[in-house]
Amino acid sequence: MAMQDIVNSFKSTVLSIGESLTPVLKESKFRETGVLTPEEYVAAGDHLVHHCPTWKWSTASDPSKIRSFLPVEKQFLITRNVPCHKRCKQMEYDEKLEKIINDTEGEFATDEESGWVDTHHYEKEKEAVETTTAPPPPPPAAAPESDSDDEEAIDLDDLIESGALDVEENDPNRFVATKTAPVAATSATESSEVEKIRTYDLHICYDKYYQVPRLFLMGYDENRRPLSVDQTYEDFSADHSNKTITVESHPSVDLSMPTVHPCKHAEMMKRLINQYAESGKELGVHEYLFLFLKFVQAVIPTIEYDFTRAIKL
């Protein structure tokens, strides 16, 4: 990785120089090119924070890193301790699990038949089949009775599809999970086989050079120790590691982190804006980050950050 580190350092330096020479975008070009002004980025961030309380605004790590074109208290967005249960190699490609997401239904529906590929769309169904066909485990030892003993594991997708999560639009808690599945006690043998869950802190910054949001990631192992770069790459799609994903300097924190390179973000947004316009719909700039978080999931399929519920346009 020594050569890659040199390349990434060079990229960070070049982009830092380029950003310093790029004037701040003042006039909205969202519909023309898919980019955002800093004010539009803040508006989209406010909308995300309002509807998804796991996301928060944060300020720079020290005064020298404050970017004057953004409010001091709104330098970037952050969500912490996002679970990552699997490595990408455990989700090897199978065309039977693939589905093309056309956005013909849901919050970003259009009449067009173009979109992005979800390479593991049917993974949950596959796991459910494997679970039901596997031999049943031995009965557990007797335990004190509890109201939760007979409850099944909660599946958020099933709840959404059944409408169980539907609430009034003005309910401030409509995007917050309020129930947690009970944790069962395990023996010493069982605990050694328990899946070790990584977590990630995700940051959405404003890229002044590309004039779009940009995702940075900081990963931790089960003991909250930072992951190495090589370990982090295990959680990125093989098609994107060292390509779409690079390691660069964070604009507001004195750290280098893996980041999803933003060079294609504006192009994707422009394409979707056109699709909605052709369908007689209009994508609001404040909804930018909801869609951004959905299409970037293809790059980091095992990091379970997208708990956003459908937003009616």
PDB file of C-alpha atoms in Angstrom:
ATOM      1  CA  MET A   1       0.000   0.000   0.000  1.00  0.00           C
ATOM      2  CA  ALA A   2       3.027   2.300   0.157  1.00  0.00           C
ATOM      3  CA  MET A   3       2.698   3.354  -3.479  1.00  0.00           C
ATOM      4  CA  GLN A   4      -1.066   3.746  -3.093  1.00  0.00           C
ATOM      5  CA  ASP A   5      -0.512   5.977  -0.064  1.00  0.00           C
ATOM      6  CA  ILE A   6       1.772   8.193  -2.155  1.00  0.00           C
ATOM      7  CA  VAL A   7      -0.819   8.361  -4.940  1.00  0.00           C
ATOM      8  CA  ASN A   8      -3.616   9.216  -2.499  1.00  0.00           C
ATOM      9  CA  SER A   9      -1.479  11.869  -0.830  1.00  0.00           C
ATOM     10  CA  PHE A  10      -0.744  13.410  -4.223  1.00  0.00           C
ATOM     11  CA  LYS A  11      -4.461  13.387  -5.117  1.00  0.00           C
ATOM     12  CA  SER A  12      -5.352  15.074  -1.829  1.00  0.00           C
ATOM     13  CA  THR A  13      -2.749  17.783  -2.408  1.00  0.00           C
ATOM     14  CA  VAL A  14      -3.887  18.448  -5.971  1.00  0.00           C
ATOM     15  CA  LEU A  15      -7.555  18.577  -4.987  1.00  0.00           C
ATOM     16  CA  SER A  16      -6.794  20.831  -2.035  1.00  0.00           C
ATOM     17  CA  ILE A  17      -5.049  23.265  -4.364  1.00  0.00           C
ATOM     18  CA  GLY A  18      -7.871  22.993  -6.885  1.00  0.00           C
ATOM     19  CA  GLU A  19     -10.494  23.636  -4.218  1.00  0.00           C
ATOM     20  CA  SER A  20      -8.627  26.672  -2.918  1.00  0.00           C
ATOM     21  CA  LEU A  21      -8.632  28.145  -6.435  1.00  0.00           C
ATOM     22  CA  THR A  22     -12.281  27.295  -7.150  1.00  0.00           C
ATOM     23  CA  PRO A  23     -14.667  30.164  -6.405  1.00  0.00           C
ATOM     24  CA  VAL A  24     -17.645  29.464  -4.168  1.00  0.00           C
ATOM     25  CA  LEU A  25     -20.719  28.649  -6.254  1.00  0.00           C
ATOM     26  CA  LYS A  26     -23.215  31.452  -5.676  1.00  0.00           C
ATOM     27  CA  GLU A  27     -25.915  30.851  -8.271  1.00  0.00           C
ATOM     28  CA  SER A  28     -28.011  27.675  -8.187  1.00  0.00           C
ATOM     29  CA  LYS A  29     -27.235  25.242 -11.015  1.00  0.00           C
ATOM     30  CA  PHE A  30     -28.952  22.260  -9.446  1.00  0.00           C
ATOM     31  CA  ARG A  31     -31.400  21.662 -12.284  1.00  0.00           C
ATOM     32  CA  GLU A  32     -28.911  22.473 -15.044  1.00  0.00           C
ATOM     33  CA  THR A  33     -25.916  20.414 -13.866  1.00  0.00           C
ATOM     34  CA  GLY A  34     -26.826  18.579 -10.625  1.00  0.00           C
ATOM     35  CA  VAL A  35     -24.438  20.567  -8.415  1.00  0.00           C
ATOM     36  CA  LEU A  36     -25.202  22.429  -5.176  1.00  0.00           C
ATOM     37  CA  THR A  37     -24.331  25.803  -3.741  1.00  0.00           C
ATOM     38  CA  PRO A  38     -23.161  25.752  -0.094  1.00  0.00           C
ATOM     39  CA  GLU A  39     -26.566  27.184   0.892  1.00  0.00           C
ATOM     40  CA  GLU A  40     -28.352  24.355  -0.932  1.00  0.00           C
ATOM     41  CA  TYR A  41     -26.086  21.797   0.747  1.00  0.00           C
ATOM     42  CA  VAL A  42     -27.017  23.250   4.161  1.00  0.00           C
ATOM     43  CA  ALA A  43     -30.736  23.174   3.254  1.00  0.00           C
ATOM     44  CA  ALA A  44     -30.464  19.525   2.175  1.00  0.00           C
ATOM     45  CA  GLY A  45     -28.541  18.739   5.375  1.00  0.00           C
ATOM     46  CA  ASP A  46     -31.172  20.420   7.535  1.00  0.00           C
ATOM     47  CA  HIS A  47     -33.839  18.328   5.800  1.00  0.00           C
ATOM     48  CA  LEU A  48     -31.880  15.105   6.462  1.00  0.00           C
ATOM     49  CA  VAL A  49     -31.269  15.957  10.128  1.00  0.00           C
ATOM     50  CA  HIS A  50     -34.928  16.874  10.621  1.00  0.00           C
ATOM     51  CA  HIS A  51     -36.230  13.584   9.229  1.00  0.00           C
ATOM     52  CA  CYS A  52     -33.386  11.276  10.361  1.00  0.00           C
ATOM     53  CA  PRO A  53     -32.249  12.174  13.908  1.00  0.00           C
ATOM     54  CA  THR A  54     -29.279   9.771  13.702  1.00  0.00           C
ATOM     55  CA  TRP A  55     -27.617  12.416  11.508  1.00  0.00           C
ATOM     56  CA  LYS A  56     -26.194  15.530  13.188  1.00  0.00           C
ATOM     57  CA  TRP A  57     -24.392  18.673  12.108  1.00  0.00           C
ATOM     58  CA  SER A  58     -20.806  19.063  13.338  1.00  0.00           C
ATOM     59  CA  THR A  59     -18.174  21.779  13.350  1.00  0.00           C
ATOM     60  CA  ALA A  60     -14.484  21.648  12.393  1.00  0.00           C
ATOM     61  CA  SER A  61     -11.918  20.020  14.686  1.00  0.00           C
ATOM     62  CA  ASP A  62     -10.094  23.340  15.121  1.00  0.00           C
ATOM     63  CA  PRO A  63     -10.689  26.956  14.061  1.00  0.00           C
ATOM     64  CA  SER A  64      -8.112  26.789  11.264  1.00  0.00           C
ATOM     65  CA  LYS A  65     -10.273  24.236   9.446  1.00  0.00           C
ATOM     66  CA  ILE A  66     -13.488  26.242   9.510  1.00  0.00           C
ATOM     67  CA  ARG A  67     -14.687  26.816   5.958  1.00  0.00           C
ATOM     68  CA  SER A  68     -15.977  30.363   5.752  1.00  0.00           C
ATOM     69  CA  PHE A  69     -18.605  29.630   3.095  1.00  0.00           C
ATOM     70  CA  LEU A  70     -20.478  27.324   5.523  1.00  0.00           C
ATOM     71  CA  PRO A  71     -22.025  28.138   8.926  1.00  0.00           C
ATOM     72  CA  VAL A  72     -19.542  27.463  11.733  1.00  0.00           C
ATOM     73  CA  GLU A  73     -21.847  24.953  13.394  1.00  0.00           C
ATOM     74  CA  LYS A  74     -22.736  23.238  10.085  1.00  0.00           C
ATOM     75  CA  GLN A  75     -19.386  22.304   8.567  1.00  0.00           C
ATOM     76  CA  PHE A  76     -20.328  18.681   7.870  1.00  0.00           C
ATOM     77  CA  LEU A  77     -22.910  16.007   8.716  1.00  0.00           C
ATOM     78  CA  ILE A  78     -22.122  12.934  10.812  1.00  0.00           C
ATOM     79  CA  THR A  79     -23.789   9.724  11.964  1.00  0.00           C
ATOM     80  CA  ARG A  80     -21.970   7.404  14.372  1.00  0.00           C
ATOM     81  CA  ASN A  81     -21.780   3.684  15.156  1.00  0.00           C
ATOM     82  CA  VAL A  82     -23.396   2.449  11.970  1.00  0.00           C
ATOM     83  CA  PRO A  83     -23.255  -1.381  11.943  1.00  0.00           C
ATOM     84  CA  CYS A  84     -21.400  -3.423   9.351  1.00  0.00           C
ATOM     85  CA  HIS A  85     -22.117  -7.123   9.878  1.00  0.00           C
ATOM     86  CA  LYS A  86     -20.375  -8.660   6.851  1.00  0.00           C
ATOM     87  CA  ARG A  87     -17.338  -8.304   4.655  1.00  0.00           C
ATOM     88  CA  CYS A  88     -17.992  -7.776   0.971  1.00  0.00           C
ATOM     89  CA  LYS A  89     -16.341 -11.099   0.099  1.00  0.00           C
ATOM     90  CA  GLN A  90     -19.154 -12.768   2.039  1.00  0.00           C
ATOM     91  CA  MET A  91     -21.574 -11.207  -0.430  1.00  0.00           C
ATOM     92  CA  GLU A  92     -19.979 -12.505  -3.596  1.00  0.00           C
ATOM     93  CA  TYR A  93     -21.850 -11.659  -6.758  1.00  0.00           C
ATOM     94  CA  ASP A  94     -24.758 -13.869  -7.759  1.00  0.00           C
ATOM     95  CA  GLU A  95     -26.940 -12.654 -10.610  1.00  0.00           C
ATOM     96  CA  LYS A  96     -29.939 -14.260  -8.899  1.00  0.00           C
ATOM     97  CA  LEU A  97     -29.577 -11.665  -6.121  1.00  0.00           C
ATOM     98  CA  GLU A  98     -29.370  -8.731  -8.530  1.00  0.00           C
ATOM     99  CA  LYS A  99     -32.145  -6.242  -9.186  1.00  0.00           C
ATOM    100  CA  ILE A 100     -32.138  -3.073 -11.289  1.00  0.00           C
ATOM    101  CA  ILE A 101     -33.542  -0.210  -9.235  1.00  0.00           C
ATOM    102  CA  ASN A 102     -35.548   1.881 -11.699  1.00  0.00           C
ATOM    103  CA  ASP A 103     -37.249   4.193  -9.209  1.00  0.00           C
ATOM    104  CA  THR A 104     -40.615   3.397 -10.782  1.00  0.00           C
ATOM    105  CA  GLU A 105     -42.171   3.360  -7.336  1.00  0.00           C
ATOM    106  CA  GLY A 106     -41.522   4.852  -3.939  1.00  0.00           C
ATOM    107  CA  GLU A 107     -40.243   8.259  -2.961  1.00  0.00           C
ATOM    108  CA  PHE A 108     -38.193   8.892  -6.098  1.00  0.00           C
ATOM    109  CA  ALA A 109     -40.521   7.323  -8.645  1.00  0.00           C
ATOM    110  CA  THR A 110     -40.276   8.083 -12.354  1.00  0.00           C
ATOM    111  CA  ASP A 111     -41.644   6.454 -15.473  1.00  0.00           C
ATOM    112  CA  GLU A 112     -38.161   5.850 -16.866  1.00  0.00           C
ATOM    113  CA  GLU A 113     -36.578   2.404 -16.865  1.00  0.00           C
ATOM    114  CA  SER A 114     -33.050   3.392 -15.958  1.00  0.00           C
ATOM    115  CA  GLY A 115     -31.367   3.454 -12.601  1.00  0.00           C
ATOM    116  CA  TRP A 116     -28.668   1.595 -10.720  1.00  0.00           C
ATOM    117  CA  VAL A 117     -27.991  -2.049  -9.939  1.00  0.00           C
ATOM    118  CA  ASP A 118     -28.518  -3.400  -6.423  1.00  0.00           C
ATOM    119  CA  THR A 119     -26.228  -6.448  -6.548  1.00  0.00           C
ATOM    120  CA  HIS A 120     -27.587  -8.000  -3.332  1.00  0.00           C
ATOM    121  CA  HIS A 121     -31.262  -7.016  -3.430  1.00  0.00           C
ATOM    122  CA  TYR A 122     -32.501 -10.541  -2.729  1.00  0.00           C
ATOM    123  CA  GLU A 123     -29.841 -11.387  -0.119  1.00  0.00           C
ATOM    124  CA  LYS A 124     -32.358 -11.349   2.737  1.00  0.00           C
ATOM    125  CA  GLU A 125     -34.679 -13.735   0.921  1.00  0.00           C
ATOM    126  CA  LYS A 126     -31.759 -16.104   0.279  1.00  0.00           C
ATOM    127  CA  GLU A 127     -30.761 -16.014   3.926  1.00  0.00           C
ATOM    128  CA  ALA A 128     -34.360 -16.649   4.993  1.00  0.00           C
ATOM    129  CA  VAL A 129     -34.543 -19.760   2.772  1.00  0.00           C
ATOM    130  CA  GLU A 130     -31.217 -21.034   4.117  1.00  0.00           C
ATOM    131  CA  THR A 131     -32.458 -20.501   7.664  1.00  0.00           C
ATOM    132  CA  THR A 132     -35.723 -22.365   7.127  1.00  0.00           C
ATOM    133  CA  THR A 133     -34.011 -25.319   5.420  1.00  0.00           C
ATOM    134  CA  ALA A 134     -31.296 -25.677   8.050  1.00  0.00           C
ATOM    135  CA  PRO A 135     -31.841 -28.263  10.825  1.00  0.00           C
ATOM    136  CA  PRO A 136     -33.377 -26.748  13.967  1.00  0.00           C
ATOM    137  CA  PRO A 137     -30.971 -25.976  16.833  1.00  0.00           C
ATOM    138  CA  PRO A 138     -31.189 -27.947  20.093  1.00  0.00           C
ATOM    139  CA  PRO A 139     -33.722 -26.554  22.565  1.00  0.00           C
ATOM    140  CA  PRO A 140     -32.275 -23.969  24.976  1.00  0.00           C
ATOM    141  CA  ALA A 141     -32.088 -24.468  28.694  1.00  0.00           C
ATOM    142  CA  ALA A 142     -35.094 -23.395  30.693  1.00  0.00           C
ATOM    143  CA  ALA A 143     -35.145 -19.679  31.411  1.00  0.00           C
ATOM    144  CA  PRO A 144     -37.427 -17.362  33.384  1.00  0.00           C
ATOM    145  CA  GLU A 145     -40.600 -16.500  31.529  1.00  0.00           C
ATOM    146  CA  SER A 146     -40.649 -13.168  29.777  1.00  0.00           C
ATOM    147  CA  ASP A 147     -43.116 -11.293  27.616  1.00  0.00           C
ATOM    148  CA  SER A 148     -40.463 -11.171  24.894  1.00  0.00           C
ATOM    149  CA  ASP A 149     -39.688 -14.928  24.810  1.00  0.00           C
ATOM    150  CA  ASP A 150     -42.031 -15.665  21.920  1.00  0.00           C
ATOM    151  CA  GLU A 151     -41.225 -12.608  19.861  1.00  0.00           C
ATOM    152  CA  GLU A 152     -39.653 -13.066  16.447  1.00  0.00           C
ATOM    153  CA  ALA A 153     -36.679 -11.059  15.243  1.00  0.00           C
ATOM    154  CA  ILE A 154     -37.679  -7.690  13.881  1.00  0.00           C
ATOM    155  CA  ASP A 155     -37.255  -7.162  10.116  1.00  0.00           C
ATOM    156  CA  LEU A 156     -37.478  -3.470   9.239  1.00  0.00           C
ATOM    157  CA  ASP A 157     -38.282  -4.152   5.574  1.00  0.00           C
ATOM    158  CA  ASP A 158     -41.227  -6.376   6.550  1.00  0.00           C
ATOM    159  CA  LEU A 159     -42.548  -3.690   8.884  1.00  0.00           C
ATOM    160  CA  ILE A 160     -42.310  -1.041   6.187  1.00  0.00           C
ATOM    161  CA  GLU A 161     -44.040  -3.227   3.576  1.00  0.00           C
ATOM    162  CA  SER A 162     -46.839  -4.125   5.985  1.00  0.00           C
ATOM    163  CA  GLY A 163     -47.416  -0.464   6.831  1.00  0.00           C
ATOM    164  CA  ALA A 164     -46.718  -1.053  10.517  1.00  0.00           C
ATOM    165  CA  LEU A 165     -44.352   1.911  10.536  1.00  0.00           C
ATOM    166  CA  ASP A 166     -46.763   4.287   8.843  1.00  0.00           C
ATOM    167  CA  VAL A 167     -47.424   7.272  11.083  1.00  0.00           C
ATOM    168  CA  GLU A 168     -48.738  10.751  10.836  1.00  0.00           C
ATOM    169  CA  GLU A 169     -46.554  13.068   8.768  1.00  0.00           C
ATOM    170  CA  ASN A 170     -46.149  15.524  11.628  1.00  0.00           C
ATOM    171  CA  ASP A 171     -44.925  12.893  14.088  1.00  0.00           C
ATOM    172  CA  PRO A 172     -41.280  13.870  14.880  1.00  0.00           C
ATOM    173  CA  ASN A 173     -40.395  10.251  15.709  1.00  0.00           C
ATOM    174  CA  ARG A 174     -41.486   8.713  12.413  1.00  0.00           C
ATOM    175  CA  PHE A 175     -37.934   7.981  11.324  1.00  0.00           C
ATOM    176  CA  VAL A 176     -36.741   6.583  14.674  1.00  0.00           C
ATOM    177  CA  ALA A 177     -36.686   2.887  15.549  1.00  0.00           C
ATOM    178  CA  THR A 178     -38.354   2.559  18.955  1.00  0.00           C
ATOM    179  CA  LYS A 179     -38.069  -1.161  19.587  1.00  0.00           C
ATOM    180  CA  THR A 180     -35.013  -3.351  19.950  1.00  0.00           C
ATOM    181  CA  ALA A 181     -34.941  -7.128  19.685  1.00  0.00           C
ATOM    182  CA  PRO A 182     -34.017  -8.829  22.983  1.00  0.00           C
ATOM    183  CA  VAL A 183     -30.451 -10.077  23.339  1.00  0.00           C
ATOM    184  CA  ALA A 184     -30.202 -13.764  24.264  1.00  0.00           C
ATOM    185  CA  ALA A 185     -27.565 -15.040  26.666  1.00  0.00           C
ATOM    186  CA  THR A 186     -24.914 -17.305  25.117  1.00  0.00           C
ATOM    187  CA  SER A 187     -22.571 -19.934  26.438  1.00  0.00           C
ATOM    188  CA  ALA A 188     -18.779 -19.601  26.218  1.00  0.00           C
ATOM    189  CA  THR A 189     -18.764 -21.847  23.127  1.00  0.00           C
ATOM    190  CA  GLU A 190     -21.530 -19.874  21.444  1.00  0.00           C
ATOM    191  CA  SER A 191     -19.957 -16.495  22.244  1.00  0.00           C
ATOM    192  CA  SER A 192     -16.765 -17.521  20.457  1.00  0.00           C
ATOM    193  CA  GLU A 193     -18.808 -17.921  17.286  1.00  0.00           C
ATOM    194  CA  VAL A 194     -20.741 -14.663  17.627  1.00  0.00           C
ATOM    195  CA  GLU A 195     -20.290 -12.440  14.613  1.00  0.00           C
ATOM    196  CA  LYS A 196     -17.891  -9.595  15.307  1.00  0.00           C
ATOM    197  CA  ILE A 197     -19.628  -6.436  14.177  1.00  0.00           C
ATOM    198  CA  ARG A 198     -17.692  -3.481  12.828  1.00  0.00           C
ATOM    199  CA  THR A 199     -19.077   0.019  13.072  1.00  0.00           C
ATOM    200  CA  TYR A 200     -18.559   3.143  10.992  1.00  0.00           C
ATOM    201  CA  ASP A 201     -18.838   6.861  11.537  1.00  0.00           C
ATOM    202  CA  LEU A 202     -20.033   8.450   8.291  1.00  0.00           C
ATOM    203  CA  HIS A 203     -19.405  12.072   7.362  1.00  0.00           C
ATOM    204  CA  ILE A 204     -21.070  14.012   4.545  1.00  0.00           C
ATOM    205  CA  CYS A 205     -18.973  17.045   3.615  1.00  0.00           C
ATOM    206  CA  TYR A 206     -19.392  19.686   0.931  1.00  0.00           C
ATOM    207  CA  ASP A 207     -16.819  19.369  -1.843  1.00  0.00           C
ATOM    208  CA  LYS A 208     -16.120  22.893  -3.034  1.00  0.00           C
ATOM    209  CA  TYR A 209     -14.220  21.727  -6.117  1.00  0.00           C
ATOM    210  CA  TYR A 210     -16.923  19.359  -7.430  1.00  0.00           C
ATOM    211  CA  GLN A 211     -19.737  21.362  -5.764  1.00  0.00           C
ATOM    212  CA  VAL A 212     -21.534  18.269  -4.444  1.00  0.00           C
ATOM    213  CA  PRO A 213     -21.790  16.336  -1.158  1.00  0.00           C
ATOM    214  CA  ARG A 214     -18.954  13.909  -0.434  1.00  0.00           C
ATOM    215  CA  LEU A 215     -18.976  10.860   1.861  1.00  0.00           C
ATOM    216  CA  PHE A 216     -16.058  10.109   4.217  1.00  0.00           C
ATOM    217  CA  LEU A 217     -15.912   6.968   6.401  1.00  0.00           C
ATOM    218  CA  MET A 218     -14.077   6.004   9.594  1.00  0.00           C
ATOM    219  CA  GLY A 219     -14.325   2.321  10.529  1.00  0.00           C
ATOM    220  CA  TYR A 220     -13.842   0.561  13.889  1.00  0.00           C
ATOM    221  CA  ASP A 221     -13.570  -3.078  14.932  1.00  0.00           C
ATOM    222  CA  GLU A 222     -15.705  -4.701  17.639  1.00  0.00           C
ATOM    223  CA  ASN A 223     -13.431  -3.170  20.321  1.00  0.00           C
ATOM    224  CA  ARG A 224     -13.786   0.314  18.840  1.00  0.00           C
ATOM    225  CA  ARG A 225     -10.230   0.291  17.491  1.00  0.00           C
ATOM    226  CA  PRO A 226      -9.793   2.126  14.161  1.00  0.00           C
ATOM    227  CA  LEU A 227      -9.612  -0.146  11.133  1.00  0.00           C
ATOM    228  CA  SER A 228      -6.563  -0.126   8.916  1.00  0.00           C
ATOM    229  CA  VAL A 229      -6.981   0.959   5.298  1.00  0.00           C
ATOM    230  CA  ASP A 230      -6.731  -2.665   4.153  1.00  0.00           C
ATOM    231  CA  GLN A 231      -9.411  -3.720   6.628  1.00  0.00           C
ATOM    232  CA  THR A 232     -11.670  -0.894   5.503  1.00  0.00           C
ATOM    233  CA  TYR A 233     -11.365  -1.962   1.871  1.00  0.00           C
ATOM    234  CA  GLU A 234     -12.908  -5.304   2.892  1.00  0.00           C
ATOM    235  CA  ASP A 235     -16.194  -3.459   3.360  1.00  0.00           C
ATOM    236  CA  PHE A 236     -16.192  -1.764  -0.039  1.00  0.00           C
ATOM    237  CA  SER A 237     -17.380  -3.251  -3.286  1.00  0.00           C
ATOM    238  CA  ALA A 238     -14.429  -4.749  -5.183  1.00  0.00           C
ATOM    239  CA  ASP A 239     -15.458  -2.730  -8.231  1.00  0.00           C
ATOM    240  CA  HIS A 240     -14.947   0.497  -6.285  1.00  0.00           C
ATOM    241  CA  SER A 241     -11.960  -0.115  -3.970  1.00  0.00           C
ATOM    242  CA  ASN A 242      -9.005   2.041  -5.050  1.00  0.00           C
ATOM    243  CA  LYS A 243     -11.191   3.456  -7.849  1.00  0.00           C
ATOM    244  CA  THR A 244     -14.330   5.172  -6.609  1.00  0.00           C
ATOM    245  CA  ILE A 245     -12.922   4.865  -3.078  1.00  0.00           C
ATOM    246  CA  THR A 246      -9.753   6.786  -2.280  1.00  0.00           C
ATOM    247  CA  VAL A 247      -8.054   7.831   0.970  1.00  0.00           C
ATOM    248  CA  GLU A 248      -7.848  11.601   1.260  1.00  0.00           C
ATOM    249  CA  SER A 249      -7.647  14.388   3.823  1.00  0.00           C
ATOM    250  CA  HIS A 250     -10.905  15.270   5.530  1.00  0.00           C
ATOM    251  CA  PRO A 251     -11.669  18.986   4.993  1.00  0.00           C
ATOM    252  CA  SER A 252     -12.866  19.596   8.564  1.00  0.00           C
ATOM    253  CA  VAL A 253     -11.054  17.001  10.688  1.00  0.00           C
ATOM    254  CA  ASP A 254      -7.288  16.502  10.947  1.00  0.00           C
ATOM    255  CA  LEU A 255      -7.431  12.946   9.565  1.00  0.00           C
ATOM    256  CA  SER A 256      -7.158  11.082   6.276  1.00  0.00           C
ATOM    257  CA  MET A 257     -10.146   8.830   5.609  1.00  0.00           C
ATOM    258  CA  PRO A 258     -11.558   6.643   2.865  1.00  0.00           C
ATOM    259  CA  THR A 259     -13.960   8.683   0.770  1.00  0.00           C
ATOM    260  CA  VAL A 260     -16.347   8.033  -2.106  1.00  0.00           C
ATOM    261  CA  HIS A 261     -14.922  10.137  -4.905  1.00  0.00           C
ATOM    262  CA  PRO A 262     -17.530  12.714  -5.992  1.00  0.00           C
ATOM    263  CA  CYS A 263     -16.611  13.093  -9.674  1.00  0.00           C
ATOM    264  CA  LYS A 264     -19.794  11.316 -10.860  1.00  0.00           C
ATOM    265  CA  HIS A 265     -22.269  12.641  -8.291  1.00  0.00           C
ATOM    266  CA  ALA A 266     -23.441  15.654 -10.289  1.00  0.00           C
ATOM    267  CA  GLU A 267     -23.823  13.566 -13.453  1.00  0.00           C
ATOM    268  CA  MET A 268     -26.039  11.046 -11.635  1.00  0.00           C
ATOM    269  CA  MET A 269     -28.183  13.750 -10.067  1.00  0.00           C
ATOM    270  CA  LYS A 270     -28.618  15.549 -13.387  1.00  0.00           C
ATOM    271  CA  ARG A 271     -29.757  12.296 -15.005  1.00  0.00           C
ATOM    272  CA  LEU A 272     -32.339  11.701 -12.278  1.00  0.00           C
ATOM    273  CA  ILE A 273     -33.568  15.300 -12.371  1.00  0.00           C
ATOM    274  CA  ASN A 274     -34.209  14.912 -16.091  1.00  0.00           C
ATOM    275  CA  GLN A 275     -36.074  11.644 -15.555  1.00  0.00           C
ATOM    276  CA  TYR A 276     -38.370  13.231 -12.994  1.00  0.00           C
ATOM    277  CA  ALA A 277     -38.988  16.256 -15.211  1.00  0.00           C
ATOM    278  CA  GLU A 278     -39.959  13.983 -18.121  1.00  0.00           C
ATOM    279  CA  SER A 279     -42.418  12.253 -15.789  1.00  0.00           C
ATOM    280  CA  GLY A 280     -43.990  15.546 -14.790  1.00  0.00           C
ATOM    281  CA  LYS A 281     -42.340  15.517 -11.363  1.00  0.00           C
ATOM    282  CA  GLU A 282     -39.868  17.835  -9.729  1.00  0.00           C
ATOM    283  CA  LEU A 283     -37.002  16.807  -7.454  1.00  0.00           C
ATOM    284  CA  GLY A 284     -36.503  19.386  -4.721  1.00  0.00           C
ATOM    285  CA  VAL A 285     -32.945  20.392  -3.888  1.00  0.00           C
ATOM    286  CA  HIS A 286     -33.675  19.739  -0.199  1.00  0.00           C
ATOM    287  CA  GLU A 287     -34.216  16.040  -1.065  1.00  0.00           C
ATOM    288  CA  TYR A 288     -30.736  15.681  -2.586  1.00  0.00           C
ATOM    289  CA  LEU A 289     -29.114  13.842   0.329  1.00  0.00           C
ATOM    290  CA  PHE A 290     -31.839  11.212   0.619  1.00  0.00           C
ATOM    291  CA  LEU A 291     -31.202  10.121  -2.951  1.00  0.00           C
ATOM    292  CA  PHE A 292     -27.439  10.561  -2.552  1.00  0.00           C
ATOM    293  CA  LEU A 293     -27.414   8.109   0.364  1.00  0.00           C
ATOM    294  CA  LYS A 294     -29.391   5.571  -1.640  1.00  0.00           C
ATOM    295  CA  PHE A 295     -27.266   5.431  -4.775  1.00  0.00           C
ATOM    296  CA  VAL A 296     -23.960   5.454  -2.849  1.00  0.00           C
ATOM    297  CA  GLN A 297     -25.114   2.216  -1.158  1.00  0.00           C
ATOM    298  CA  ALA A 298     -23.811   0.332  -4.223  1.00  0.00           C
ATOM    299  CA  VAL A 299     -20.284   1.317  -3.186  1.00  0.00           C
ATOM    300  CA  ILE A 300     -20.618   0.257   0.462  1.00  0.00           C
ATOM    301  CA  PRO A 301     -23.294  -2.476   0.411  1.00  0.00           C
ATOM    302  CA  THR A 302     -22.497  -3.971   3.841  1.00  0.00           C
ATOM    303  CA  ILE A 303     -22.636  -0.718   5.831  1.00  0.00           C
ATOM    304  CA  GLU A 304     -26.225  -0.441   7.047  1.00  0.00           C
ATOM    305  CA  TYR A 305     -26.620   3.315   7.243  1.00  0.00           C
ATOM    306  CA  ASP A 306     -29.718   3.843   5.111  1.00  0.00           C
ATOM    307  CA  PHE A 307     -32.576   3.794   7.607  1.00  0.00           C
ATOM    308  CA  THR A 308     -34.390   6.599   5.809  1.00  0.00           C
ATOM    309  CA  ARG A 309     -38.062   5.954   5.276  1.00  0.00           C
ATOM    310  CA  ALA A 310     -39.853   6.755   2.057  1.00  0.00           C
ATOM    311  CA  ILE A 311     -40.408  10.469   1.508  1.00  0.00           C
ATOM    312  CA  LYS A 312     -43.503  11.316  -0.502  1.00  0.00           C
ATOM    313  CA  LEU A 313     -42.742  13.823  -3.204  1.00  0.00           C
TER     314      LEU A 313
END
